[in-house]
PDB file of C-alpha atoms in Angstrom:
ATOM      1  CA  MET A 159      11.611 -22.702  -0.884  1.00 62.00           C
ATOM      2  CA  THR A 160      14.060 -21.660  -3.924  1.00 68.00           C
ATOM      3  CA  LYS A 161      10.640 -21.089  -5.427  1.00 68.00           C
ATOM      4  CA  ARG A 162      10.022 -18.568  -3.463  1.00 70.00           C
ATOM      5  CA  ARG A 163      12.865 -17.103  -3.294  1.00 68.00           C
ATOM      6  CA  ASP A 164      12.633 -16.903  -7.127  1.00 69.00           C
ATOM      7  CA  GLU A 165       9.521 -15.410  -7.012  1.00 72.00           C
ATOM      8  CA  ALA A 166      10.483 -12.452  -4.431  1.00 76.00           C
ATOM      9  CA  SER A 167      13.938 -11.920  -6.925  1.00 83.00           C
ATOM     10  CA  ALA A 168      11.924 -11.354  -9.309  1.00 82.00           C
ATOM     11  CA  ALA A 169       9.221  -9.315  -8.313  1.00 80.00           C
ATOM     12  CA  GLU A 170      11.836  -7.395  -6.456  1.00 88.00           C
ATOM     13  CA  ALA A 171      14.043  -6.900  -9.620  1.00 86.00           C
ATOM     14  CA  ALA A 172      11.050  -5.503 -11.665  1.00 81.00           C
ATOM     15  CA  VAL A 173       9.759  -3.015  -8.968  1.00 85.00           C
ATOM     16  CA  ARG A 174      13.728  -1.935  -8.702  1.00 90.00           C
ATOM     17  CA  SER A 175      13.439  -1.067 -12.414  1.00 81.00           C
ATOM     18  CA  CYS A 176       9.721   0.233 -12.452  1.00 81.00           C
ATOM     19  CA  TYR A 177      11.132   3.109  -9.459  1.00 84.00           C
ATOM     20  CA  SER A 178      14.530   3.606 -10.337  1.00 83.00           C
ATOM     21  CA  THR A 179      12.946   6.646 -12.918  1.00 84.00           C
ATOM     22  CA  TRP A 180      10.852   7.926 -10.382  1.00 82.00           C
ATOM     23  CA  ALA A 181      12.881   8.368  -7.253  1.00 86.00           C
ATOM     24  CA  GLY A 182      13.510  12.566  -8.763  1.00 87.00           C
ATOM     25  CA  SER A 183       9.536  12.929  -9.553  1.00 89.00           C
ATOM     26  CA  TYR A 184       7.552  10.698  -7.344  1.00 88.00           C
ATOM     27  CA  PHE A 185       6.656  13.121  -4.315  1.00 92.00           C
ATOM     28  CA  ALA A 186       6.079  15.603  -6.713  1.00 90.00           C
ATOM     29  CA  ASP A 187       3.755  13.571  -8.843  1.00 89.00           C
ATOM     30  CA  TYR A 188       1.968  11.455  -5.893  1.00 88.00           C
ATOM     31  CA  TYR A 189       2.232  14.072  -2.926  1.00 92.00           C
ATOM     32  CA  ALA A 190       2.548  17.572  -4.249  1.00 89.00           C
ATOM     33  CA  SER A 191       0.913  17.801  -7.764  1.00 86.00           C
ATOM     34  CA  GLN A 192      -2.199  19.500  -7.461  1.00 85.00           C
ATOM     35  CA  ALA A 193      -3.587  16.764 -10.055  1.00 84.00           C
ATOM     36  CA  ALA A 194      -2.718  13.783  -7.017  1.00 90.00           C
ATOM     37  CA  TYR A 195      -5.291  13.356  -4.245  1.00 94.00           C
ATOM     38  CA  PRO A 196      -3.989  15.261  -1.364  1.00 94.00           C
ATOM     39  CA  PRO A 197      -1.871  12.979   0.640  1.00 95.00           C
ATOM     40  CA  VAL A 198      -4.472  12.807   3.697  1.00 96.00           C
ATOM     41  CA  HIS A 199      -2.100   9.535   5.011  1.00 97.00           C
ATOM     42  CA  GLN A 200       0.775  11.638   5.954  1.00 96.00           C
ATOM     43  CA  LYS A 201      -1.487  13.173   9.120  1.00 96.00           C
ATOM     44  CA  LEU A 202      -3.132   9.949   9.691  1.00 97.00           C
ATOM     45  CA  ILE A 203       0.948   8.580  10.118  1.00 97.00           C
ATOM     46  CA  ALA A 204       2.043  11.473  12.016  1.00 97.00           C
ATOM     47  CA  ASP A 205      -0.978  11.393  14.277  1.00 97.00           C
ATOM     48  CA  LEU A 206      -0.041   7.646  15.195  1.00 97.00           C
ATOM     49  CA  VAL A 207       3.525   8.444  16.210  1.00 97.00           C
ATOM     50  CA  ALA A 208       2.209  11.118  17.781  1.00 96.00           C
ATOM     51  CA  ALA A 209       0.326   9.291  19.884  1.00 96.00           C
ATOM     52  CA  ALA A 210       2.612   6.709  20.355  1.00 96.00           C
ATOM     53  CA  ASP A 211       5.448   8.979  21.555  1.00 96.00           C
ATOM     54  CA  ALA A 212       7.992   7.502  19.542  1.00 97.00           C
ATOM     55  CA  ARG A 213      11.061   8.431  19.918  1.00 97.00           C
ATOM     56  CA  THR A 214      13.184   6.519  17.318  1.00 98.00           C
ATOM     57  CA  LEU A 215      11.091   5.476  13.883  1.00 98.00           C
ATOM     58  CA  LEU A 216      11.698   3.427  11.037  1.00 98.00           C
ATOM     59  CA  ASP A 217      10.477   3.692   7.779  1.00 98.00           C
ATOM     60  CA  ALA A 218      10.541   0.552   5.440  1.00 98.00           C
ATOM     61  CA  GLY A 219      10.681   0.878   1.964  1.00 98.00           C
ATOM     62  CA  CYS A 220      10.927   5.057   2.716  1.00 98.00           C
ATOM     63  CA  GLY A 221      10.740   5.740  -1.235  1.00 96.00           C
ATOM     64  CA  PRO A 222      12.631   8.983  -1.715  1.00 97.00           C
ATOM     65  CA  ALA A 223      10.918  10.071   2.020  1.00 97.00           C
ATOM     66  CA  SER A 224       7.915  10.917   1.261  1.00 96.00           C
ATOM     67  CA  MET A 225       6.843  10.105   4.366  1.00 97.00           C
ATOM     68  CA  LEU A 226       9.755  10.700   6.263  1.00 98.00           C
ATOM     69  CA  ARG A 227      10.240  14.555   5.628  1.00 96.00           C
ATOM     70  CA  SER A 228       6.678  14.989   6.876  1.00 95.00           C
ATOM     71  CA  LEU A 229       7.824  13.575  10.340  1.00 97.00           C
ATOM     72  CA  THR A 230      10.812  15.958  10.576  1.00 96.00           C
ATOM     73  CA  GLY A 231       8.813  17.831  13.036  1.00 91.00           C
ATOM     74  CA  THR A 232       7.555  14.834  15.568  1.00 91.00           C
ATOM     75  CA  GLY A 233      11.271  15.137  17.658  1.00 91.00           C
ATOM     76  CA  ALA A 234      11.778  11.630  16.869  1.00 96.00           C
ATOM     77  CA  ASP A 235      14.811  10.507  15.129  1.00 97.00           C
ATOM     78  CA  LEU A 236      14.190   9.291  11.607  1.00 98.00           C
ATOM     79  CA  PHE A 237      16.157   6.275  10.017  1.00 98.00           C
ATOM     80  CA  GLY A 238      14.405   4.765   7.325  1.00 98.00           C
ATOM     81  CA  PHE A 239      15.593   2.110   3.828  1.00 98.00           C
ATOM     82  CA  ASP A 240      14.409   1.342   0.636  1.00 98.00           C
ATOM     83  CA  LEU A 241      14.659  -1.566  -2.118  1.00 97.00           C
ATOM     84  CA  THR A 242      15.737   1.091  -5.085  1.00 96.00           C
ATOM     85  CA  GLN A 243      19.257   2.796  -4.947  1.00 96.00           C
ATOM     86  CA  GLU A 244      18.073   6.007  -6.908  1.00 96.00           C
ATOM     87  CA  MET A 245      15.142   5.831  -3.722  1.00 97.00           C
ATOM     88  CA  VAL A 246      17.851   6.041  -1.482  1.00 98.00           C
ATOM     89  CA  ILE A 247      20.227   8.477  -3.215  1.00 97.00           C
ATOM     90  CA  GLU A 248      16.755  10.761  -3.011  1.00 97.00           C
ATOM     91  CA  ALA A 249      16.153  10.262   0.238  1.00 98.00           C
ATOM     92  CA  ARG A 250      19.288  10.838   1.623  1.00 98.00           C
ATOM     93  CA  ARG A 251      19.655  14.070  -0.092  1.00 97.00           C
ATOM     94  CA  VAL A 252      15.578  15.267   0.846  1.00 97.00           C
ATOM     95  CA  MET A 253      16.417  14.448   4.583  1.00 98.00           C
ATOM     96  CA  ALA A 254      20.154  16.112   4.479  1.00 98.00           C
ATOM     97  CA  GLU A 255      18.233  19.660   4.518  1.00 96.00           C
ATOM     98  CA  HIS A 256      16.554  18.259   7.933  1.00 96.00           C
ATOM     99  CA  GLY A 257      19.442  17.552   9.759  1.00 96.00           C
ATOM    100  CA  VAL A 258      19.411  13.902   9.157  1.00 96.00           C
ATOM    101  CA  ALA A 259      22.470  11.709   8.710  1.00 96.00           C
ATOM    102  CA  PRO A 260      23.222  10.178   5.163  1.00 97.00           C
ATOM    103  CA  GLU A 261      24.275   6.709   7.162  1.00 96.00           C
ATOM    104  CA  ARG A 262      20.649   6.754   8.585  1.00 97.00           C
ATOM    105  CA  ILE A 263      18.812   5.682   4.872  1.00 98.00           C
ATOM    106  CA  TRP A 264      19.944   2.441   3.744  1.00 98.00           C
ATOM    107  CA  GLN A 265      19.474   0.020   1.239  1.00 97.00           C
ATOM    108  CA  GLY A 266      17.868  -2.943   1.754  1.00 97.00           C
ATOM    109  CA  SER A 267      14.654  -5.312   1.458  1.00 97.00           C
ATOM    110  CA  VAL A 268      12.033  -5.784   3.689  1.00 97.00           C
ATOM    111  CA  ALA A 269      11.618  -9.608   3.073  1.00 96.00           C
ATOM    112  CA  ASP A 270      15.119  -9.368   4.911  1.00 97.00           C
ATOM    113  CA  PRO A 271      15.367  -9.279   8.627  1.00 97.00           C
ATOM    114  CA  ALA A 272      19.095  -7.837   8.170  1.00 96.00           C
ATOM    115  CA  ALA A 273      17.740  -4.421   6.679  1.00 97.00           C
ATOM    116  CA  PHE A 274      15.440  -3.649   9.548  1.00 98.00           C
ATOM    117  CA  ARG A 275      18.680  -3.260  11.961  1.00 95.00           C
ATOM    118  CA  ALA A 276      20.074   0.276  11.910  1.00 93.00           C
ATOM    119  CA  PRO A 277      24.086   1.007  10.834  1.00 87.00           C
ATOM    120  CA  GLN A 278      26.419   1.152  14.090  1.00 85.00           C
ATOM    121  CA  GLY A 279      25.430   3.627  16.648  1.00 85.00           C
ATOM    122  CA  GLY A 280      21.337   3.359  15.880  1.00 91.00           C
ATOM    123  CA  PRO A 281      19.134   1.771  17.863  1.00 95.00           C
ATOM    124  CA  ALA A 282      18.830  -2.220  18.416  1.00 95.00           C
ATOM    125  CA  VAL A 283      14.776  -1.328  18.274  1.00 97.00           C
ATOM    126  CA  PHE A 284      12.818   1.448  17.213  1.00 98.00           C
ATOM    127  CA  ASP A 285       9.658   2.603  19.104  1.00 98.00           C
ATOM    128  CA  ALA A 286       7.833   2.386  15.673  1.00 98.00           C
ATOM    129  CA  ALA A 287       8.209   1.423  12.104  1.00 98.00           C
ATOM    130  CA  ILE A 288       6.052   2.845   9.477  1.00 98.00           C
ATOM    131  CA  CYS A 289       5.887   0.395   5.843  1.00 98.00           C
ATOM    132  CA  VAL A 290       4.259   2.693   3.308  1.00 98.00           C
ATOM    133  CA  GLY A 291       3.717   1.842  -0.483  1.00 95.00           C
ATOM    134  CA  VAL A 292       5.398  -1.419   0.024  1.00 96.00           C
ATOM    135  CA  LEU A 293       2.870  -4.296   0.569  1.00 97.00           C
ATOM    136  CA  PRO A 294       1.304  -4.240  -2.802  1.00 95.00           C
ATOM    137  CA  HIS A 295       4.519  -4.953  -3.956  1.00 94.00           C
ATOM    138  CA  VAL A 296       5.160  -8.443  -2.085  1.00 95.00           C
ATOM    139  CA  PRO A 297       4.909 -12.247  -3.167  1.00 94.00           C
ATOM    140  CA  GLU A 298       1.311 -13.350  -1.283  1.00 94.00           C
ATOM    141  CA  ALA A 299       3.621 -15.754   0.268  1.00 94.00           C
ATOM    142  CA  LEU A 300       5.767 -12.951   2.023  1.00 96.00           C
ATOM    143  CA  ASP A 301       3.420 -11.153   3.651  1.00 97.00           C
ATOM    144  CA  ASP A 302       4.189 -12.724   6.923  1.00 97.00           C
ATOM    145  CA  THR A 303       7.504 -12.279   6.941  1.00 97.00           C
ATOM    146  CA  VAL A 304       7.207  -8.682   6.088  1.00 98.00           C
ATOM    147  CA  ILE A 305       4.707  -8.632   9.198  1.00 98.00           C
ATOM    148  CA  ALA A 306       7.504 -10.397  11.334  1.00 98.00           C
ATOM    149  CA  ASN A 307      10.172  -8.579  10.128  1.00 98.00           C
ATOM    150  CA  LEU A 308       8.359  -4.873  11.033  1.00 98.00           C
ATOM    151  CA  ARG A 309       7.318  -6.404  14.572  1.00 98.00           C
ATOM    152  CA  ASN A 310      10.530  -7.578  15.309  1.00 98.00           C
ATOM    153  CA  ALA A 311      11.772  -4.194  14.918  1.00 98.00           C
ATOM    154  CA  VAL A 312      10.409  -2.550  17.616  1.00 98.00           C
ATOM    155  CA  ARG A 313      10.326  -2.831  21.293  1.00 98.00           C
ATOM    156  CA  PRO A 314       7.423  -4.381  23.005  1.00 98.00           C
ATOM    157  CA  GLY A 315       4.234  -2.017  22.937  1.00 98.00           C
ATOM    158  CA  GLY A 316       6.030  -0.530  19.996  1.00 98.00           C
ATOM    159  CA  LEU A 317       3.855   1.061  17.109  1.00 98.00           C
ATOM    160  CA  VAL A 318       3.927  -0.827  13.806  1.00 98.00           C
ATOM    161  CA  ALA A 319       1.864   0.940  10.959  1.00 98.00           C
ATOM    162  CA  ILE A 320       1.609  -0.733   7.636  1.00 98.00           C
ATOM    163  CA  GLU A 321      -0.584   0.886   4.253  1.00 98.00           C
ATOM    164  CA  ALA A 322      -2.273  -1.623   1.448  1.00 98.00           C
ATOM    165  CA  ARG A 323      -4.634  -0.824  -1.547  1.00 97.00           C
ATOM    166  CA  ASN A 324      -7.976  -2.446  -0.356  1.00 98.00           C
ATOM    167  CA  GLN A 325      -8.984  -4.868  -2.143  1.00 98.00           C
ATOM    168  CA  LEU A 326     -12.637  -4.143  -1.025  1.00 98.00           C
ATOM    169  CA  PHE A 327     -12.837  -1.395  -2.762  1.00 98.00           C
ATOM    170  CA  ALA A 328     -13.176  -3.299  -6.117  1.00 97.00           C
ATOM    171  CA  LEU A 329     -16.867  -3.732  -5.220  1.00 97.00           C
ATOM    172  CA  PHE A 330     -17.438  -0.177  -5.369  1.00 98.00           C
ATOM    173  CA  THR A 331     -15.320   0.610  -8.462  1.00 98.00           C
ATOM    174  CA  LEU A 332     -17.305  -1.246 -11.541  1.00 97.00           C
ATOM    175  CA  ASN A 333     -14.273  -1.523 -13.549  1.00 96.00           C
ATOM    176  CA  ARG A 334     -11.851  -4.238 -14.167  1.00 95.00           C
ATOM    177  CA  TYR A 335     -10.821  -4.645 -10.747  1.00 95.00           C
ATOM    178  CA  SER A 336     -14.358  -5.628 -10.011  1.00 97.00           C
ATOM    179  CA  HIS A 337     -14.933  -8.038 -12.170  1.00 96.00           C
ATOM    180  CA  GLU A 338     -11.060  -9.350 -11.345  1.00 95.00           C
ATOM    181  CA  PHE A 339     -12.159  -9.429  -7.534  1.00 96.00           C
ATOM    182  CA  PHE A 340     -15.644 -11.336  -8.690  1.00 96.00           C
ATOM    183  CA  LEU A 341     -13.715 -13.890 -10.083  1.00 96.00           C
ATOM    184  CA  GLY A 342     -10.704 -14.823  -8.101  1.00 95.00           C
ATOM    185  CA  ALA A 343     -11.776 -13.882  -4.586  1.00 95.00           C
ATOM    186  CA  LEU A 344     -16.253 -14.023  -5.155  1.00 96.00           C
ATOM    187  CA  VAL A 345     -17.319 -16.299  -7.955  1.00 96.00           C
ATOM    188  CA  ARG A 346     -14.004 -18.469  -8.181  1.00 96.00           C
ATOM    189  CA  PRO A 347     -15.178 -19.988 -12.068  1.00 96.00           C
ATOM    190  CA  GLU A 348     -12.927 -23.392 -11.682  1.00 95.00           C
ATOM    191  CA  CYS A 349     -14.740 -24.347  -8.699  1.00 95.00           C
ATOM    192  CA  LEU A 350     -18.047 -23.600 -10.519  1.00 96.00           C
ATOM    193  CA  HIS A 351     -17.047 -25.521 -13.781  1.00 94.00           C
ATOM    194  CA  ASP A 352     -15.100 -28.908 -11.794  1.00 94.00           C
ATOM    195  CA  GLY A 353     -19.490 -29.390 -10.722  1.00 93.00           C
ATOM    196  CA  ALA A 354     -20.924 -27.982 -13.928  1.00 94.00           C
ATOM    197  CA  GLY A 355     -21.374 -31.082 -15.793  1.00 94.00           C
ATOM    198  CA  ALA A 356     -23.208 -30.546 -18.822  1.00 95.00           C
ATOM    199  CA  GLU A 357     -24.189 -27.340 -18.005  1.00 96.00           C
ATOM    200  CA  SER A 358     -20.393 -26.019 -18.643  1.00 96.00           C
ATOM    201  CA  ASP A 359     -21.270 -23.850 -21.894  1.00 96.00           C
ATOM    202  CA  ALA A 360     -24.414 -22.709 -19.978  1.00 97.00           C
ATOM    203  CA  LEU A 361     -21.836 -21.336 -17.449  1.00 97.00           C
ATOM    204  CA  ASP A 362     -19.542 -19.533 -19.691  1.00 97.00           C
ATOM    205  CA  ALA A 363     -22.118 -18.007 -20.918  1.00 97.00           C
ATOM    206  CA  ALA A 364     -23.199 -16.922 -18.140  1.00 97.00           C
ATOM    207  CA  LEU A 365     -20.028 -15.667 -16.641  1.00 96.00           C
ATOM    208  CA  ALA A 366     -19.317 -14.032 -20.311  1.00 96.00           C
ATOM    209  CA  MET A 367     -23.142 -11.922 -19.385  1.00 96.00           C
ATOM    210  CA  MET A 368     -21.374 -11.088 -15.694  1.00 96.00           C
ATOM    211  CA  SER A 369     -18.052  -9.461 -17.602  1.00 96.00           C
ATOM    212  CA  GLU A 370     -20.700  -7.195 -19.689  1.00 96.00           C
ATOM    213  CA  ARG A 371     -21.753  -5.346 -16.490  1.00 95.00           C
ATOM    214  CA  PHE A 372     -18.192  -4.241 -15.867  1.00 96.00           C
ATOM    215  CA  ARG A 373     -15.560  -1.735 -17.461  1.00 96.00           C
ATOM    216  CA  THR A 374     -12.941  -4.013 -17.772  1.00 94.00           C
ATOM    217  CA  ASP A 375     -11.161  -1.610 -19.833  1.00 94.00           C
ATOM    218  CA  LEU A 376     -10.801   0.823 -16.742  1.00 94.00           C
ATOM    219  CA  PRO A 377      -8.852   1.984 -14.998  1.00 92.00           C
ATOM    220  CA  PRO A 378      -5.921   2.085 -17.817  1.00 88.00           C
ATOM    221  CA  ARG A 379      -2.709   0.487 -17.263  1.00 83.00           C
ATOM    222  CA  ARG A 380      -0.327   2.877 -15.761  1.00 79.00           C
ATOM    223  CA  LYS A 381       3.162   2.035 -18.338  1.00 78.00           C
ATOM    224  CA  GLY A 382       6.686   2.643 -17.600  1.00 73.00           C
ATOM    225  CA  ARG A 383       8.667   5.237 -19.013  1.00 70.00           C
ATOM    226  CA  ALA A 384      12.211   4.398 -21.273  1.00 67.00           C
ATOM    227  CA  GLY A 385      11.630   1.043 -21.199  1.00 69.00           C
ATOM    228  CA  GLU A 386      11.093   0.069 -17.608  1.00 73.00           C
ATOM    229  CA  PRO A 387       7.557  -1.507 -16.243  1.00 77.00           C
ATOM    230  CA  GLY A 388       5.325   0.409 -15.296  1.00 74.00           C
ATOM    231  CA  TYR A 389       3.325   0.331 -11.923  1.00 74.00           C
ATOM    232  CA  ASP A 390       0.428  -2.030 -13.690  1.00 75.00           C
ATOM    233  CA  GLU A 391       2.967  -4.375 -15.176  1.00 75.00           C
ATOM    234  CA  VAL A 392       4.929  -4.959 -12.028  1.00 78.00           C
ATOM    235  CA  LEU A 393       3.335  -7.099  -8.494  1.00 82.00           C
ATOM    236  CA  SER A 394       1.099  -4.684  -7.034  1.00 88.00           C
ATOM    237  CA  ARG A 395      -1.281  -6.601  -5.421  1.00 94.00           C
ATOM    238  CA  THR A 396      -4.309  -5.102  -2.982  1.00 96.00           C
ATOM    239  CA  HIS A 397      -5.516  -6.818   0.145  1.00 97.00           C
ATOM    240  CA  ASN A 398      -8.931  -7.741   1.914  1.00 98.00           C
ATOM    241  CA  PRO A 399      -8.531  -5.461   4.898  1.00 98.00           C
ATOM    242  CA  LEU A 400     -10.745  -8.048   6.994  1.00 97.00           C
ATOM    243  CA  VAL A 401      -8.376 -10.408   6.340  1.00 97.00           C
ATOM    244  CA  LEU A 402      -5.382  -8.355   6.566  1.00 98.00           C
ATOM    245  CA  LYS A 403      -6.512  -7.288  10.031  1.00 98.00           C
ATOM    246  CA  GLU A 404      -6.960 -10.614  11.392  1.00 97.00           C
ATOM    247  CA  ARG A 405      -3.144 -11.734  10.055  1.00 96.00           C
ATOM    248  CA  PHE A 406      -1.577  -8.667  11.746  1.00 97.00           C
ATOM    249  CA  ALA A 407      -3.413  -9.282  15.109  1.00 96.00           C
ATOM    250  CA  GLY A 408      -2.259 -13.320  14.874  1.00 97.00           C
ATOM    251  CA  ALA A 409       1.294 -11.887  14.722  1.00 97.00           C
ATOM    252  CA  GLY A 410       1.817 -10.582  17.773  1.00 97.00           C
ATOM    253  CA  PHE A 411       0.077  -7.644  17.727  1.00 98.00           C
ATOM    254  CA  SER A 412      -2.834  -5.607  20.230  1.00 97.00           C
ATOM    255  CA  ASP A 413      -4.996  -2.602  19.916  1.00 97.00           C
ATOM    256  CA  VAL A 414      -4.950  -2.751  16.206  1.00 98.00           C
ATOM    257  CA  GLN A 415      -6.422  -0.250  14.370  1.00 97.00           C
ATOM    258  CA  LEU A 416      -7.846  -0.321  10.811  1.00 98.00           C
ATOM    259  CA  LEU A 417      -7.760   3.106   9.505  1.00 98.00           C
ATOM    260  CA  PHE A 418      -9.080   3.797   5.449  1.00 98.00           C
ATOM    261  CA  TYR A 419      -7.849   7.307   3.516  1.00 98.00           C
ATOM    262  CA  HIS A 420      -8.637   8.014   0.341  1.00 98.00           C
ATOM    263  CA  TYR A 421     -11.771   7.812  -0.440  1.00 98.00           C
ATOM    264  CA  HIS A 422     -14.324   8.467  -3.539  1.00 98.00           C
ATOM    265  CA  CYS A 423     -17.664   9.824  -3.228  1.00 98.00           C
ATOM    266  CA  LEU A 424     -18.714   7.619  -6.865  1.00 98.00           C
ATOM    267  CA  PRO A 425     -16.668   5.071  -8.554  1.00 97.00           C
ATOM    268  CA  PRO A 426     -13.957   6.833  -9.976  1.00 96.00           C
ATOM    269  CA  MET A 427     -14.669   6.401 -13.725  1.00 96.00           C
ATOM    270  CA  LEU A 428     -17.422   8.914 -13.217  1.00 97.00           C
ATOM    271  CA  GLU A 429     -14.892  11.481 -11.651  1.00 96.00           C
ATOM    272  CA  ALA A 430     -14.625  13.550 -15.472  1.00 95.00           C
ATOM    273  CA  ALA A 431     -18.658  13.802 -14.779  1.00 97.00           C
ATOM    274  CA  VAL A 432     -18.203  15.802 -12.068  1.00 98.00           C
ATOM    275  CA  PRO A 433     -14.506  16.449 -11.429  1.00 96.00           C
ATOM    276  CA  GLN A 434     -15.027  19.803  -9.016  1.00 96.00           C
ATOM    277  CA  LEU A 435     -17.786  18.065  -6.492  1.00 98.00           C
ATOM    278  CA  PHE A 436     -16.150  14.650  -7.316  1.00 97.00           C
ATOM    279  CA  ARG A 437     -12.490  16.303  -5.489  1.00 96.00           C
ATOM    280  CA  ARG A 438     -14.201  18.223  -2.780  1.00 97.00           C
ATOM    281  CA  GLN A 439     -16.894  15.722  -1.678  1.00 98.00           C
ATOM    282  CA  SER A 440     -14.614  12.464  -1.684  1.00 98.00           C
ATOM    283  CA  LEU A 441     -12.402  14.999   0.467  1.00 97.00           C
ATOM    284  CA  ALA A 442     -15.567  15.326   2.961  1.00 98.00           C
ATOM    285  CA  MET A 443     -15.588  11.925   3.114  1.00 98.00           C
ATOM    286  CA  GLU A 444     -11.759  11.670   4.656  1.00 98.00           C
ATOM    287  CA  ASN A 445     -12.712   9.752   8.311  1.00 98.00           C
ATOM    288  CA  PRO A 446     -10.233   6.787   8.575  1.00 98.00           C
ATOM    289  CA  THR A 447     -13.058   4.835  11.079  1.00 98.00           C
ATOM    290  CA  ASP A 448     -15.923   5.558   8.574  1.00 98.00           C
ATOM    291  CA  TRP A 449     -17.695   1.457   8.082  1.00 98.00           C
ATOM    292  CA  ARG A 450     -18.104   2.854   3.898  1.00 98.00           C
ATOM    293  CA  GLY A 451     -14.338   2.917   4.507  1.00 98.00           C
ATOM    294  CA  HIS A 452     -14.443  -0.753   3.469  1.00 98.00           C
ATOM    295  CA  PHE A 453     -15.573  -0.017   0.070  1.00 98.00           C
ATOM    296  CA  MET A 454     -15.486   3.316  -0.409  1.00 98.00           C
ATOM    297  CA  ALA A 455     -11.867   3.850   0.304  1.00 98.00           C
ATOM    298  CA  SER A 456      -8.959   2.335  -1.922  1.00 98.00           C
ATOM    299  CA  ALA A 457      -6.287   2.586   0.458  1.00 98.00           C
ATOM    300  CA  PHE A 458      -6.051   1.521   4.819  1.00 98.00           C
ATOM    301  CA  ILE A 459      -3.740   1.524   7.295  1.00 98.00           C
ATOM    302  CA  LEU A 460      -2.958  -1.045  10.029  1.00 98.00           C
ATOM    303  CA  ALA A 461      -1.428   0.210  13.327  1.00 98.00           C
ATOM    304  CA  GLY A 462      -0.923  -1.819  16.359  1.00 98.00           C
ATOM    305  CA  ARG A 463       1.719  -2.362  19.299  1.00 98.00           C
ATOM    306  CA  ARG A 464       3.882  -4.982  19.731  1.00 98.00           C
ATOM    307  CA  ASN A 465       2.526  -7.411  22.406  1.00 97.00           C
TER     308      ASN A 465
END
């Protein structure tokens, strides 16, 4: 238990450091910039909230209100918390422009059940809870804790929507993510070495040949600014959507939906060859229930109702 707490504390400290200087520019960089892929997941979340007829909503890990600001037209009472104080300050500033009181945005960790409780005067439980851009930074041992906290934050029948990076996308990218997925999830060289015997050197040669099939230098690792760690220098995991869906359903959710977004019509390394076609055709592919999303979409949302 102590080891798990230490791992979680170290991961959270690195994430706070990574995001501390992004508060003022994160939304512009990743949601509003013409260079960024359009935030199609905003509509996915908004449609889920509308279908749930949610009157109260909690955003767990709200950042600079990236999602909350797009939900102000739903009529729901909006609440949120984030791990990073700078993000909380920016979220309060943004949401104040929409009439949301500052006490409805607070600092907290998704691993802490107490963080999911609204301040005095707020609802005991919510009609809906969302968690976007957070699960990649959560240590694997705490995935179930976070899902349980989200479940407990909503009423029976309440909506929970959680976003994750798609591990199976690595089967399409042909880059270092693919190489890491082949080794860590599929091939598992340590198991092969256990039974290799006299063929151990030949196995190493075969693994080296496999590595040559991938562009392991791509994509470039994202660095931080002003000395803090970058996105690829902190814990930034992917999740297998098939496995996570099973765990989500097993945690007490029904009507579970698996919704894919951020499609890629070609492996990302080829975007520079046909940039306009790549953007146009990738957007044309956006369909959250297309089976190709398992491999050609880089992210997904799991949504379900609390039993």
